[in-house]
């Protein structure tokens, strides 16, 4: 049977989600538990592979098992063995043809920034600190240009190796908070470091070093050297995974185009 698991984690003590030869990862924590329960290796398949230091309010993975254990018991067993910075929110049985990567039709990320005269040690690892004043209205104006289907070659890591760098964004906006701002972005998928590069550019706009209208030309040029900065990982949160196309339509309208992944080479 195939089991779907909904989890949350604080990422600042992990080297990312994906298992590494050395170091602590989210995947490692769960596969260690499953190996102990099955007495053999069991691989988990996530909806997204977050990078080092990135957090998740909502993340999914699935795995196959021959153990006859109810969802509530899976949740209890995992949470009993997990460290304090990971939590299993929900577990359910799904059909054998379900796949966390293939059936993911959208993701929402939130990037958190706080602004003050001095750095706050209690926000370290959880939000990004920016001392300078920023023009949030101009940042939001620039953010709107990212909405739609574009080739984001100029706004991702040069190490990105996928067949297509075209992605569709349904939401891209700056939200003012009491401490600073959040950047919220929802899309069909995201390239390596894409959200952090978008944030870095928007911050440059907020500082008055770039213009909102530059976005259109930068998307056409597809040159990462023209957008050289990447925001720190600590402020980034995977906020929502869309596994149900109807939920995506409900949030962003019936006229949106649903993108289904054709290859696991996608994000």
mmCIF file of C-alpha atoms in Angstrom:
data_model
loop_
_atom_site.group_PDB
_atom_site.id
_atom_site.type_symbol
_atom_site.label_atom_id
_atom_site.label_comp_id
_atom_site.label_asym_id
_atom_site.label_seq_id
_atom_site.Cartn_x
_atom_site.Cartn_y
_atom_site.Cartn_z
ATOM 1 C CA UNK A 1 0.000 0.000 0.000
ATOM 2 C CA UNK A 2 1.044 3.609 -0.547
ATOM 3 C CA UNK A 3 1.142 6.037 2.393
ATOM 4 C CA UNK A 4 1.023 9.848 2.084
ATOM 5 C CA UNK A 5 2.566 11.903 4.894
ATOM 6 C CA UNK A 6 2.070 15.636 5.574
ATOM 7 C CA UNK A 7 4.915 17.165 7.606
ATOM 8 C CA UNK A 8 6.323 20.451 8.911
ATOM 9 C CA UNK A 9 9.909 21.222 9.829
ATOM 10 C CA UNK A 10 12.266 23.976 10.874
ATOM 11 C CA UNK A 11 15.100 23.792 8.387
ATOM 12 C CA UNK A 12 17.987 25.691 9.975
ATOM 13 C CA UNK A 13 19.549 22.518 11.428
ATOM 14 C CA UNK A 14 19.159 20.461 8.243
ATOM 15 C CA UNK A 15 21.329 20.272 5.139
ATOM 16 C CA UNK A 16 18.091 20.233 3.149
ATOM 17 C CA UNK A 17 15.422 17.634 2.517
ATOM 18 C CA UNK A 18 17.303 15.269 0.217
ATOM 19 C CA UNK A 19 19.538 12.655 1.778
ATOM 20 C CA UNK A 20 23.303 13.332 1.634
ATOM 21 C CA UNK A 21 26.335 11.099 2.069
ATOM 22 C CA UNK A 22 27.045 12.942 5.299
ATOM 23 C CA UNK A 23 25.001 15.337 7.387
ATOM 24 C CA UNK A 24 21.518 15.683 8.794
ATOM 25 C CA UNK A 25 18.585 15.843 6.353
ATOM 26 C CA UNK A 26 14.806 15.480 6.599
ATOM 27 C CA UNK A 27 14.752 12.455 4.307
ATOM 28 C CA UNK A 28 17.404 10.784 6.427
ATOM 29 C CA UNK A 29 15.313 11.159 9.582
ATOM 30 C CA UNK A 30 12.271 9.437 8.092
ATOM 31 C CA UNK A 31 14.107 6.697 6.222
ATOM 32 C CA UNK A 32 15.925 5.809 9.450
ATOM 33 C CA UNK A 33 12.572 5.344 11.207
ATOM 34 C CA UNK A 34 11.070 3.346 8.333
ATOM 35 C CA UNK A 35 14.116 1.094 8.108
ATOM 36 C CA UNK A 36 13.801 0.261 11.775
ATOM 37 C CA UNK A 37 10.087 -0.556 11.360
ATOM 38 C CA UNK A 38 10.446 -2.579 8.127
ATOM 39 C CA UNK A 39 13.881 -4.101 8.832
ATOM 40 C CA UNK A 40 14.899 -3.004 5.340
ATOM 41 C CA UNK A 41 15.475 0.264 3.486
ATOM 42 C CA UNK A 42 12.305 2.128 2.450
ATOM 43 C CA UNK A 43 12.652 5.122 0.177
ATOM 44 C CA UNK A 44 10.417 8.172 0.562
ATOM 45 C CA UNK A 45 9.386 10.425 -2.354
ATOM 46 C CA UNK A 46 8.793 14.133 -1.544
ATOM 47 C CA UNK A 47 6.729 16.772 -3.322
ATOM 48 C CA UNK A 48 9.631 19.210 -3.046
ATOM 49 C CA UNK A 49 13.325 19.060 -2.179
ATOM 50 C CA UNK A 50 13.959 22.100 -0.016
ATOM 51 C CA UNK A 51 17.523 23.389 0.286
ATOM 52 C CA UNK A 52 19.723 23.760 3.332
ATOM 53 C CA UNK A 53 18.165 26.089 5.916
ATOM 54 C CA UNK A 54 14.752 26.275 4.212
ATOM 55 C CA UNK A 55 11.682 25.597 6.363
ATOM 56 C CA UNK A 56 8.330 23.981 5.573
ATOM 57 C CA UNK A 57 4.889 24.618 6.993
ATOM 58 C CA UNK A 58 3.534 21.973 4.637
ATOM 59 C CA UNK A 59 5.522 19.301 2.852
ATOM 60 C CA UNK A 60 4.433 15.887 1.588
ATOM 61 C CA UNK A 61 6.113 12.602 0.861
ATOM 62 C CA UNK A 62 4.887 9.101 0.088
ATOM 63 C CA UNK A 63 6.298 5.630 0.548
ATOM 64 C CA UNK A 64 5.209 2.045 -0.127
ATOM 65 C CA UNK A 65 4.788 -0.483 2.642
ATOM 66 C CA UNK A 66 3.554 -4.010 3.269
ATOM 67 C CA UNK A 67 2.909 -3.295 6.954
ATOM 68 C CA UNK A 68 -0.730 -3.257 8.015
ATOM 69 C CA UNK A 69 -0.651 -0.101 10.145
ATOM 70 C CA UNK A 70 -3.490 2.430 10.404
ATOM 71 C CA UNK A 71 -2.755 6.090 9.498
ATOM 72 C CA UNK A 72 -3.164 7.255 13.105
ATOM 73 C CA UNK A 73 -0.626 4.667 14.248
ATOM 74 C CA UNK A 74 1.837 5.724 11.518
ATOM 75 C CA UNK A 75 1.555 9.306 12.741
ATOM 76 C CA UNK A 76 2.081 8.310 16.360
ATOM 77 C CA UNK A 77 5.032 6.035 15.594
ATOM 78 C CA UNK A 78 6.831 8.663 13.508
ATOM 79 C CA UNK A 79 6.264 11.569 15.880
ATOM 80 C CA UNK A 80 7.437 9.442 18.806
ATOM 81 C CA UNK A 81 10.782 8.877 17.077
ATOM 82 C CA UNK A 82 11.320 12.255 15.381
ATOM 83 C CA UNK A 83 13.414 15.149 16.745
ATOM 84 C CA UNK A 84 11.711 18.319 17.935
ATOM 85 C CA UNK A 85 12.250 20.244 14.684
ATOM 86 C CA UNK A 86 10.069 17.898 12.568
ATOM 87 C CA UNK A 87 6.401 17.033 13.046
ATOM 88 C CA UNK A 88 3.992 14.753 11.178
ATOM 89 C CA UNK A 89 0.696 16.613 10.713
ATOM 90 C CA UNK A 90 -1.294 13.916 8.972
ATOM 91 C CA UNK A 91 -1.025 10.467 7.390
ATOM 92 C CA UNK A 92 -3.373 8.839 4.894
ATOM 93 C CA UNK A 93 -3.507 5.881 2.559
ATOM 94 C CA UNK A 94 -3.575 6.768 -1.154
ATOM 95 C CA UNK A 95 -3.919 4.848 -4.400
ATOM 96 C CA UNK A 96 -0.894 3.003 -5.782
ATOM 97 C CA UNK A 97 -0.764 5.274 -8.851
ATOM 98 C CA UNK A 98 -0.448 8.461 -6.778
ATOM 99 C CA UNK A 99 2.955 10.186 -6.837
ATOM 100 C CA UNK A 100 3.963 13.174 -4.711
ATOM 101 C CA UNK A 101 6.005 14.760 -7.504
ATOM 102 C CA UNK A 102 3.838 13.931 -10.513
ATOM 103 C CA UNK A 103 0.583 14.865 -8.775
ATOM 104 C CA UNK A 104 1.857 18.157 -7.377
ATOM 105 C CA UNK A 105 0.223 20.889 -9.490
ATOM 106 C CA UNK A 106 1.403 23.908 -7.518
ATOM 107 C CA UNK A 107 3.405 25.224 -4.569
ATOM 108 C CA UNK A 108 3.344 28.346 -2.430
ATOM 109 C CA UNK A 109 6.480 29.789 -0.841
ATOM 110 C CA UNK A 110 6.660 32.594 1.721
ATOM 111 C CA UNK A 111 9.831 34.599 2.318
ATOM 112 C CA UNK A 112 9.980 36.488 5.646
ATOM 113 C CA UNK A 113 12.008 39.655 6.232
ATOM 114 C CA UNK A 114 12.208 41.748 9.397
ATOM 115 C CA UNK A 115 13.562 45.296 9.516
ATOM 116 C CA UNK A 116 14.982 47.137 12.522
ATOM 117 C CA UNK A 117 17.997 49.119 13.591
ATOM 118 C CA UNK A 118 19.641 46.048 15.097
ATOM 119 C CA UNK A 119 19.723 42.354 14.337
ATOM 120 C CA UNK A 120 17.499 40.235 16.600
ATOM 121 C CA UNK A 121 19.240 37.005 17.685
ATOM 122 C CA UNK A 122 15.856 35.382 18.373
ATOM 123 C CA UNK A 123 14.940 35.722 14.684
ATOM 124 C CA UNK A 124 18.230 34.187 13.528
ATOM 125 C CA UNK A 125 17.629 31.294 11.185
ATOM 126 C CA UNK A 126 13.912 32.073 10.968
ATOM 127 C CA UNK A 127 13.731 35.407 9.138
ATOM 128 C CA UNK A 128 16.111 37.505 7.054
ATOM 129 C CA UNK A 129 17.314 40.806 8.511
ATOM 130 C CA UNK A 130 17.439 43.975 6.397
ATOM 131 C CA UNK A 131 18.350 47.248 8.086
ATOM 132 C CA UNK A 132 17.678 49.609 5.171
ATOM 133 C CA UNK A 133 14.325 51.239 4.460
ATOM 134 C CA UNK A 134 12.581 49.687 1.464
ATOM 135 C CA UNK A 135 9.895 50.980 -0.895
ATOM 136 C CA UNK A 136 7.411 48.111 -0.602
ATOM 137 C CA UNK A 137 5.008 49.604 -3.138
ATOM 138 C CA UNK A 138 7.674 49.577 -5.831
ATOM 139 C CA UNK A 139 8.667 46.060 -4.806
ATOM 140 C CA UNK A 140 5.074 44.906 -5.189
ATOM 141 C CA UNK A 141 4.861 46.587 -8.568
ATOM 142 C CA UNK A 142 7.920 44.633 -9.685
ATOM 143 C CA UNK A 143 6.560 41.399 -8.190
ATOM 144 C CA UNK A 144 3.452 41.610 -10.380
ATOM 145 C CA UNK A 145 5.554 41.351 -13.548
ATOM 146 C CA UNK A 146 6.550 37.798 -12.585
ATOM 147 C CA UNK A 147 2.961 36.543 -12.757
ATOM 148 C CA UNK A 148 2.276 34.418 -15.834
ATOM 149 C CA UNK A 149 4.265 31.883 -17.832
ATOM 150 C CA UNK A 150 7.899 32.853 -18.398
ATOM 151 C CA UNK A 151 11.339 31.386 -18.925
ATOM 152 C CA UNK A 152 13.051 32.055 -15.577
ATOM 153 C CA UNK A 153 16.604 31.267 -16.718
ATOM 154 C CA UNK A 154 17.729 34.708 -15.508
ATOM 155 C CA UNK A 155 16.183 34.163 -12.077
ATOM 156 C CA UNK A 156 17.572 30.808 -10.960
ATOM 157 C CA UNK A 157 20.897 29.243 -10.075
ATOM 158 C CA UNK A 158 23.315 28.694 -12.934
ATOM 159 C CA UNK A 159 23.637 25.146 -11.590
ATOM 160 C CA UNK A 160 20.024 24.420 -12.552
ATOM 161 C CA UNK A 161 19.926 21.407 -14.864
ATOM 162 C CA UNK A 162 16.437 20.773 -16.244
ATOM 163 C CA UNK A 163 15.048 20.413 -19.757
ATOM 164 C CA UNK A 164 12.851 23.511 -19.522
ATOM 165 C CA UNK A 165 13.166 26.578 -17.309
ATOM 166 C CA UNK A 166 9.659 27.764 -18.138
ATOM 167 C CA UNK A 167 7.382 28.073 -15.120
ATOM 168 C CA UNK A 168 3.961 29.623 -14.467
ATOM 169 C CA UNK A 169 3.405 31.891 -11.473
ATOM 170 C CA UNK A 170 -0.171 32.432 -10.270
ATOM 171 C CA UNK A 171 0.688 34.752 -7.388
ATOM 172 C CA UNK A 172 3.584 37.094 -6.665
ATOM 173 C CA UNK A 173 3.094 39.785 -4.057
ATOM 174 C CA UNK A 174 4.674 41.726 -1.227
ATOM 175 C CA UNK A 175 2.709 41.760 2.044
ATOM 176 C CA UNK A 176 3.570 44.370 4.665
ATOM 177 C CA UNK A 177 3.968 42.971 8.198
ATOM 178 C CA UNK A 178 4.502 44.578 11.612
ATOM 179 C CA UNK A 179 8.203 43.707 11.453
ATOM 180 C CA UNK A 180 8.883 44.176 7.730
ATOM 181 C CA UNK A 181 7.397 42.239 4.840
ATOM 182 C CA UNK A 182 6.635 38.796 3.439
ATOM 183 C CA UNK A 183 6.963 37.839 -0.197
ATOM 184 C CA UNK A 184 4.363 35.232 -1.215
ATOM 185 C CA UNK A 185 4.682 33.385 -4.504
ATOM 186 C CA UNK A 186 2.636 30.506 -5.904
ATOM 187 C CA UNK A 187 3.513 28.674 -9.093
ATOM 188 C CA UNK A 188 3.367 25.476 -11.088
ATOM 189 C CA UNK A 189 6.884 24.755 -9.881
ATOM 190 C CA UNK A 190 10.175 26.452 -9.073
ATOM 191 C CA UNK A 191 13.745 26.178 -10.296
ATOM 192 C CA UNK A 192 16.811 25.800 -8.085
ATOM 193 C CA UNK A 193 17.165 28.982 -5.942
ATOM 194 C CA UNK A 194 14.446 30.682 -8.010
ATOM 195 C CA UNK A 195 12.440 32.142 -5.113
ATOM 196 C CA UNK A 196 15.567 33.429 -3.386
ATOM 197 C CA UNK A 197 16.757 35.126 -6.587
ATOM 198 C CA UNK A 198 13.340 36.743 -7.081
ATOM 199 C CA UNK A 199 13.486 38.052 -3.513
ATOM 200 C CA UNK A 200 17.020 39.393 -3.960
ATOM 201 C CA UNK A 201 15.948 41.311 -7.052
ATOM 202 C CA UNK A 202 12.855 42.719 -5.321
ATOM 203 C CA UNK A 203 14.998 43.935 -2.432
ATOM 204 C CA UNK A 204 17.241 45.744 -4.915
ATOM 205 C CA UNK A 205 14.103 47.402 -6.295
ATOM 206 C CA UNK A 206 13.080 48.374 -2.764
ATOM 207 C CA UNK A 207 16.456 49.999 -2.206
ATOM 208 C CA UNK A 208 16.052 52.022 -5.414
ATOM 209 C CA UNK A 209 18.919 50.230 -7.191
ATOM 210 C CA UNK A 210 16.671 48.562 -9.797
ATOM 211 C CA UNK A 211 13.437 49.562 -11.523
ATOM 212 C CA UNK A 212 10.219 47.473 -11.506
ATOM 213 C CA UNK A 213 9.962 47.714 -15.292
ATOM 214 C CA UNK A 214 13.317 45.950 -15.703
ATOM 215 C CA UNK A 215 11.644 42.604 -14.989
ATOM 216 C CA UNK A 216 10.204 42.296 -18.484
ATOM 217 C CA UNK A 217 13.560 42.799 -20.188
ATOM 218 C CA UNK A 218 15.411 40.555 -17.737
ATOM 219 C CA UNK A 219 12.967 37.733 -18.457
ATOM 220 C CA UNK A 220 13.629 38.150 -22.187
ATOM 221 C CA UNK A 221 17.429 38.324 -21.786
ATOM 222 C CA UNK A 222 17.574 35.089 -19.730
ATOM 223 C CA UNK A 223 20.996 36.033 -18.341
ATOM 224 C CA UNK A 224 21.658 35.168 -14.694
ATOM 225 C CA UNK A 225 24.643 37.540 -14.632
ATOM 226 C CA UNK A 226 22.166 40.436 -14.868
ATOM 227 C CA UNK A 227 20.585 39.372 -11.547
ATOM 228 C CA UNK A 228 23.666 38.417 -9.534
ATOM 229 C CA UNK A 229 22.285 38.182 -5.985
ATOM 230 C CA UNK A 230 20.581 35.379 -4.043
ATOM 231 C CA UNK A 231 18.686 36.022 -0.800
ATOM 232 C CA UNK A 232 19.639 33.921 2.264
ATOM 233 C CA UNK A 233 17.848 30.614 2.819
ATOM 234 C CA UNK A 234 16.810 31.376 6.406
ATOM 235 C CA UNK A 235 13.743 33.454 5.495
ATOM 236 C CA UNK A 236 12.240 30.914 3.078
ATOM 237 C CA UNK A 237 9.257 28.700 3.939
ATOM 238 C CA UNK A 238 7.490 26.121 1.805
ATOM 239 C CA UNK A 239 3.962 27.095 2.808
ATOM 240 C CA UNK A 240 1.553 24.999 0.759
ATOM 241 C CA UNK A 241 1.559 22.055 -1.625
ATOM 242 C CA UNK A 242 -1.296 21.694 -4.116
ATOM 243 C CA UNK A 243 -2.014 18.026 -4.797
ATOM 244 C CA UNK A 244 -5.619 18.705 -5.822
ATOM 245 C CA UNK A 245 -6.153 20.714 -9.062
ATOM 246 C CA UNK A 246 -9.564 21.837 -7.797
ATOM 247 C CA UNK A 247 -7.940 23.530 -4.798
ATOM 248 C CA UNK A 248 -5.608 25.455 -7.115
ATOM 249 C CA UNK A 249 -8.547 26.525 -9.284
ATOM 250 C CA UNK A 250 -10.498 27.578 -6.203
ATOM 251 C CA UNK A 251 -7.648 29.802 -5.018
ATOM 252 C CA UNK A 252 -6.615 31.324 -8.364
ATOM 253 C CA UNK A 253 -9.571 31.049 -10.754
ATOM 254 C CA UNK A 254 -10.955 28.640 -13.326
ATOM 255 C CA UNK A 255 -9.011 30.235 -16.189
ATOM 256 C CA UNK A 256 -5.598 29.082 -14.906
ATOM 257 C CA UNK A 257 -3.722 26.367 -16.731
ATOM 258 C CA UNK A 258 -2.968 23.284 -14.654
ATOM 259 C CA UNK A 259 0.565 21.998 -15.179
ATOM 260 C CA UNK A 260 1.322 18.352 -14.564
ATOM 261 C CA UNK A 261 4.907 17.181 -14.355
ATOM 262 C CA UNK A 262 6.116 14.963 -17.173
ATOM 263 C CA UNK A 263 9.463 14.152 -15.625
ATOM 264 C CA UNK A 264 11.015 13.852 -12.185
ATOM 265 C CA UNK A 265 13.760 16.151 -13.474
ATOM 266 C CA UNK A 266 11.422 19.023 -12.650
ATOM 267 C CA UNK A 267 11.780 20.734 -9.278
#
